[in-house]
Every structure is written in C-alpha cells, then in structure tokens.
Tab-separated table of N, CA, C and O in Angstrom:
chain	number	residue	atom	x	y	z
A	83	MET	N	-18.121	-151.321	19.460
A	83	MET	CA	-17.741	-151.009	18.007
A	83	MET	C	-16.905	-149.668	18.074
A	83	MET	O	-17.198	-148.733	18.775
A	84	ALA	N	-15.780	-149.743	17.279
A	84	ALA	CA	-14.889	-148.525	17.191
A	84	ALA	C	-15.499	-147.483	16.467
A	84	ALA	O	-16.348	-147.631	15.550
A	85	SER	N	-15.301	-146.243	16.923
A	85	SER	CA	-15.848	-145.034	16.103
A	85	SER	C	-14.946	-144.902	14.787
A	85	SER	O	-13.796	-145.353	14.646
A	86	THR	N	-15.401	-144.144	13.879
A	86	THR	CA	-14.839	-144.012	12.571
A	86	THR	C	-13.481	-143.263	12.787
A	86	THR	O	-12.521	-143.486	12.278
A	87	ASN	N	-13.457	-142.455	13.719
A	87	ASN	CA	-12.193	-141.560	14.020
A	87	ASN	C	-11.183	-142.514	14.571
A	87	ASN	O	-9.968	-142.383	14.055
A	88	THR	N	-11.444	-143.445	15.468
A	88	THR	CA	-10.470	-144.367	15.855
A	88	THR	C	-9.947	-145.319	14.731
A	88	THR	O	-8.783	-145.698	14.862
A	89	THR	N	-10.883	-145.799	14.150
A	89	THR	CA	-10.621	-146.672	12.955
A	89	THR	C	-9.560	-145.963	11.876
A	89	THR	O	-8.550	-146.645	11.619
A	90	ASP	N	-9.855	-144.671	11.766
A	90	ASP	CA	-8.981	-143.999	10.776
A	90	ASP	C	-7.610	-143.805	11.340
A	90	ASP	O	-6.566	-143.857	10.558
A	91	LYS	N	-7.495	-143.555	12.651
A	91	LYS	CA	-6.279	-143.470	13.249
A	91	LYS	C	-5.352	-144.901	13.248
A	91	LYS	O	-4.214	-144.758	13.066
A	92	VAL	N	-6.113	-145.861	13.530
A	92	VAL	CA	-5.510	-147.187	13.520
A	92	VAL	C	-4.994	-147.509	12.062
A	92	VAL	O	-3.778	-147.905	11.820
A	93	LEU	N	-5.838	-147.158	11.000
A	93	LEU	CA	-5.353	-147.362	9.662
A	93	LEU	C	-4.215	-146.466	9.262
A	93	LEU	O	-3.252	-146.897	8.576
A	94	TRP	N	-4.278	-145.266	9.734
A	94	TRP	CA	-3.070	-144.410	9.534
A	94	TRP	C	-1.797	-144.949	10.156
A	94	TRP	O	-0.704	-144.973	9.404
A	95	ILE	N	-1.871	-145.378	11.253
A	95	ILE	CA	-0.567	-146.004	11.808
A	95	ILE	C	-0.196	-147.186	11.149
A	95	ILE	O	1.063	-147.412	10.853
A	96	ALA	N	-1.046	-148.169	10.638
A	96	ALA	CA	-0.839	-149.322	9.989
A	96	ALA	C	-0.044	-148.836	8.672
A	96	ALA	O	0.771	-149.509	8.216
A	97	ASP	N	-0.687	-147.792	8.033
A	97	ASP	CA	-0.033	-147.358	6.674
A	97	ASP	C	1.355	-146.854	7.053
A	97	ASP	O	2.416	-147.086	6.232
A	98	CYS	N	1.558	-146.102	8.001
A	98	CYS	CA	2.863	-145.519	8.394
A	98	CYS	C	3.791	-146.752	8.541
A	98	CYS	O	5.011	-146.684	8.299
A	99	TYR	N	3.334	-147.765	9.325
A	99	TYR	CA	4.217	-148.823	9.662
A	99	TYR	C	4.706	-149.502	8.365
A	99	TYR	O	5.851	-149.910	8.237
A	100	SER	N	3.767	-149.803	7.481
A	100	SER	CA	4.133	-150.467	6.246
A	100	SER	C	5.066	-149.667	5.402
A	100	SER	O	5.975	-150.169	4.596
A	101	LEU	N	4.823	-148.318	5.319
A	101	LEU	CA	5.775	-147.375	4.720
A	101	LEU	C	7.154	-147.363	5.390
A	101	LEU	O	8.206	-147.380	4.686
A	102	ALA	N	7.264	-147.401	6.654
A	102	ALA	CA	8.563	-147.384	7.391
A	102	ALA	C	9.342	-148.511	7.103
A	102	ALA	O	10.431	-148.492	7.157
A	103	LYS	N	8.750	-149.694	6.819
A	103	LYS	CA	9.449	-150.877	6.429
A	103	LYS	C	10.268	-150.737	5.308
A	103	LYS	O	11.361	-151.450	5.049
A	104	ARG	N	10.000	-149.801	4.395
A	104	ARG	CA	10.691	-149.605	3.201
A	104	ARG	C	11.891	-148.704	3.295
A	104	ARG	O	12.699	-148.501	2.336
A	105	PHE	N	12.024	-148.026	4.455
A	105	PHE	CA	13.190	-147.076	4.646
A	105	PHE	C	14.065	-147.542	5.780
A	105	PHE	O	13.764	-147.321	6.976
A	106	PRO	N	15.215	-148.090	5.497
A	106	PRO	CA	16.102	-148.495	6.619
A	106	PRO	C	17.003	-147.294	7.141
A	106	PRO	O	17.458	-147.546	8.252
A	107	ASP	N	16.814	-146.234	6.700
A	107	ASP	CA	17.378	-145.055	7.177
A	107	ASP	C	16.333	-144.116	7.814
A	107	ASP	O	15.346	-143.533	7.327
A	108	PRO	N	16.449	-143.770	9.278
A	108	PRO	CA	15.466	-142.993	9.821
A	108	PRO	C	15.312	-141.604	9.324
A	108	PRO	O	14.391	-140.994	9.510
A	109	LEU	N	16.562	-140.990	8.906
A	109	LEU	CA	16.485	-139.615	8.502
A	109	LEU	C	15.562	-139.499	7.241
A	109	LEU	O	14.948	-138.508	6.961
A	110	THR	N	15.748	-140.543	6.354
A	110	THR	CA	14.886	-140.466	5.108
A	110	THR	C	13.455	-140.548	5.499
A	110	THR	O	12.521	-139.902	4.975
A	111	TRP	N	13.195	-141.452	6.484
A	111	TRP	CA	11.781	-141.568	6.941
A	111	TRP	C	11.156	-140.296	7.529
A	111	TRP	O	10.140	-139.876	7.265
A	112	LEU	N	12.043	-139.683	8.434
A	112	LEU	CA	11.509	-138.385	8.956
A	112	LEU	C	11.416	-137.386	7.887
A	112	LEU	O	10.464	-136.415	8.101
A	113	ALA	N	12.158	-137.350	7.027
A	113	ALA	CA	12.108	-136.391	5.904
A	113	ALA	C	10.709	-136.289	5.125
A	113	ALA	O	10.353	-135.406	4.638
A	114	LEU	N	10.301	-137.607	5.140
A	114	LEU	CA	8.973	-137.880	4.248
A	114	LEU	C	7.854	-137.234	4.998
A	114	LEU	O	6.901	-136.773	4.679
A	115	LEU	N	7.968	-137.278	6.448
A	115	LEU	CA	6.852	-136.933	7.290
A	115	LEU	C	6.935	-135.493	7.727
A	115	LEU	O	5.899	-134.874	8.075
A	116	GLN	N	7.984	-134.778	7.660
A	116	GLN	CA	8.127	-133.402	8.236
A	116	GLN	C	7.469	-132.500	7.019
A	116	GLN	O	7.500	-132.733	5.881
A	117	PRO	N	6.734	-131.561	7.528
A	117	PRO	CA	6.279	-130.555	6.622
A	117	PRO	C	7.280	-129.899	5.893
A	117	PRO	O	8.528	-129.577	6.348
A	118	ARG	N	6.956	-129.590	4.539
A	118	ARG	CA	8.196	-128.811	3.808
A	118	ARG	C	8.372	-127.477	4.220
A	118	ARG	O	9.451	-126.998	4.166
A	119	LEU	N	7.205	-126.825	4.572
A	119	LEU	CA	7.422	-125.496	5.059
A	119	LEU	C	7.163	-125.297	6.570
A	119	LEU	O	6.091	-125.944	7.184
A	120	LYS	N	8.105	-124.823	7.164
A	120	LYS	CA	7.873	-124.723	8.697
A	120	LYS	C	6.662	-123.617	8.941
A	120	LYS	O	6.759	-122.648	8.443
A	121	ARG	N	5.960	-123.790	9.887
A	121	ARG	CA	4.908	-122.963	10.309
A	121	ARG	C	5.395	-122.108	11.268
A	121	ARG	O	5.831	-122.519	12.459
A	122	LYS	N	5.461	-120.720	11.021
A	122	LYS	CA	5.887	-119.745	12.091
A	122	LYS	C	7.254	-120.080	12.682
A	122	LYS	O	7.443	-119.859	13.864
A	123	GLY	N	8.046	-120.662	11.894
A	123	GLY	CA	9.468	-120.969	12.373
A	123	GLY	C	9.574	-122.115	13.454
A	123	GLY	O	10.587	-122.319	13.963
A	124	LYS	N	8.589	-122.793	13.592
A	124	LYS	CA	8.668	-123.764	14.692
A	124	LYS	C	9.079	-125.039	14.005
A	124	LYS	O	8.865	-125.399	12.906
A	125	ASP	N	9.752	-125.932	14.828
A	125	ASP	CA	10.286	-127.269	14.314
A	125	ASP	C	9.090	-128.298	14.498
A	125	ASP	O	8.104	-128.000	14.937
A	126	ILE	N	9.591	-129.610	14.230
A	126	ILE	CA	8.587	-130.524	14.206
A	126	ILE	C	8.027	-130.875	15.621
A	126	ILE	O	8.785	-130.619	16.654
A	127	ASN	N	6.812	-131.163	15.807
A	127	ASN	CA	6.233	-131.295	17.286
A	127	ASN	C	7.015	-132.576	17.954
A	127	ASN	O	7.025	-133.525	17.226
A	128	PRO	N	7.544	-132.397	19.046
A	128	PRO	CA	8.170	-133.664	19.760
A	128	PRO	C	7.319	-134.821	19.758
A	128	PRO	O	7.850	-135.903	19.670
A	129	PHE	N	5.991	-134.662	20.030
A	129	PHE	CA	5.122	-135.851	20.056
A	129	PHE	C	5.156	-136.561	18.786
A	129	PHE	O	5.109	-137.886	18.582
A	130	TYR	N	5.011	-135.795	17.537
A	130	TYR	CA	4.956	-136.611	16.353
A	130	TYR	C	6.430	-137.175	16.069
A	130	TYR	O	6.416	-138.220	15.518
A	131	TYR	N	7.454	-136.393	16.411
A	131	TYR	CA	8.778	-137.086	16.266
A	131	TYR	C	8.845	-138.431	16.975
A	131	TYR	O	9.244	-139.383	16.455
A	132	TRP	N	8.418	-138.403	18.278
A	132	TRP	CA	8.651	-139.704	19.006
A	132	TRP	C	7.592	-140.651	18.433
A	132	TRP	O	7.963	-141.766	18.249
A	133	LEU	N	6.373	-140.302	18.108
A	133	LEU	CA	5.491	-141.353	17.510
A	133	LEU	C	5.957	-141.882	16.164
A	133	LEU	O	6.149	-143.201	15.852
A	134	TRP	N	6.619	-141.023	15.214
A	134	TRP	CA	7.193	-141.546	14.083
A	134	TRP	C	8.375	-142.533	14.249
A	134	TRP	O	8.543	-143.310	13.519
A	135	MET	N	9.146	-142.140	15.218
A	135	MET	CA	10.299	-142.926	15.499
A	135	MET	C	9.903	-144.184	16.107
A	135	MET	O	10.645	-145.233	15.955
A	136	GLU	N	8.865	-144.244	16.788
A	136	GLU	CA	8.462	-145.558	17.414
A	136	GLU	C	7.908	-146.373	16.245
A	136	GLU	O	8.120	-147.648	16.346
A	137	ILE	N	7.168	-145.849	15.423
A	137	ILE	CA	6.670	-146.577	14.269
A	137	ILE	C	7.814	-147.148	13.462
A	137	ILE	O	7.806	-148.322	13.147
A	138	TRP	N	8.828	-146.317	13.142
A	138	TRP	CA	9.925	-146.605	12.375
A	138	TRP	C	10.764	-147.851	12.942
A	138	TRP	O	11.050	-148.908	12.396
A	139	GLU	N	11.057	-147.680	14.356
A	139	GLU	CA	11.654	-148.768	15.010
A	139	GLU	C	10.949	-150.085	15.090
A	139	GLU	O	11.571	-151.151	14.936
A	140	ALA	N	9.629	-149.947	15.253
A	140	ALA	CA	8.753	-151.239	15.248
A	140	ALA	C	8.838	-151.929	13.903
A	140	ALA	O	8.963	-153.124	13.868
A	141	ALA	N	8.905	-151.097	12.813
A	141	ALA	CA	8.833	-151.672	11.573
A	141	ALA	C	10.103	-152.275	11.243
A	141	ALA	O	10.216	-153.113	10.432
A	142	GLN	N	11.290	-151.892	11.859
A	142	GLN	CA	12.724	-152.403	11.473
A	142	GLN	C	13.018	-153.656	12.304
A	142	GLN	O	13.904	-154.295	12.062
A	143	SER	N	12.254	-153.747	13.354
A	143	SER	CA	12.536	-154.951	14.350
A	143	SER	C	12.176	-156.123	13.530
A	143	SER	O	11.205	-156.227	12.832
A	144	SER	N	12.935	-157.336	13.726
A	144	SER	CA	12.657	-158.471	13.277
A	144	SER	C	11.567	-159.362	13.975
A	144	SER	O	11.022	-160.380	13.482
A	145	GLU	N	11.406	-158.920	15.276
A	145	GLU	CA	10.509	-159.523	16.217
A	145	GLU	C	9.131	-159.155	16.228
A	145	GLU	O	9.061	-157.852	15.942
A	146	PRO	N	8.064	-159.924	16.284
A	146	PRO	CA	6.872	-159.193	16.332
A	146	PRO	C	6.547	-158.332	17.358
A	146	PRO	O	7.041	-158.442	18.524
A	147	ALA	N	5.727	-157.288	17.144
A	147	ALA	CA	5.559	-156.149	18.084
A	147	ALA	C	4.701	-156.868	19.229
A	147	ALA	O	3.739	-157.680	18.947
A	148	THR	N	5.001	-156.322	20.501
A	148	THR	CA	4.298	-156.814	21.735
A	148	THR	C	3.833	-155.549	22.478
A	148	THR	O	4.379	-154.500	22.285
A	149	VAL	N	2.637	-155.736	23.204
A	149	VAL	CA	2.234	-154.631	23.970
A	149	VAL	C	2.953	-154.597	25.302
A	149	VAL	O	3.149	-155.671	25.961
A	150	LYS	N	3.451	-153.432	25.704
A	150	LYS	CA	4.151	-153.318	26.895
A	150	LYS	C	3.176	-153.100	28.038
A	150	LYS	O	2.223	-152.415	28.027
C-alpha cells in the first residue's frame, strides 16, 4: 500500500499534467509555477524546471505516455 506522502505526490503530478494540457505555450506554463518573489536572488531550481517541462511535454503529446 502506498504511503500518504507518495499518494500526494502522484496526485500533485496528475494535477500538474491536467493543468499543463490547457497551456500550449511553455513560457506561460512556467510562469504559473515559478515563485513570484525570488528567494535570496536565486533562480528556479533546475530540477523543478526539468520536472515541470517533462510534465508539460507529456501533456502536449498526442500519444499516450509510456514508461521508459
């Protein structure tokens, strides 16, 4: 049985996926996810950028997602 934390992460990714389907432009999509105030002058975390772009790309593809 999955833990509550794991379930929350899966639901969060599913929510992001359904939201990403509504935005054909990746810049608009990223603007929604980036914090409005930069913390200590740092830019967006590269891991989150990569994750958000993977979710956006998967949402834009017309083929069903497959596990690599």
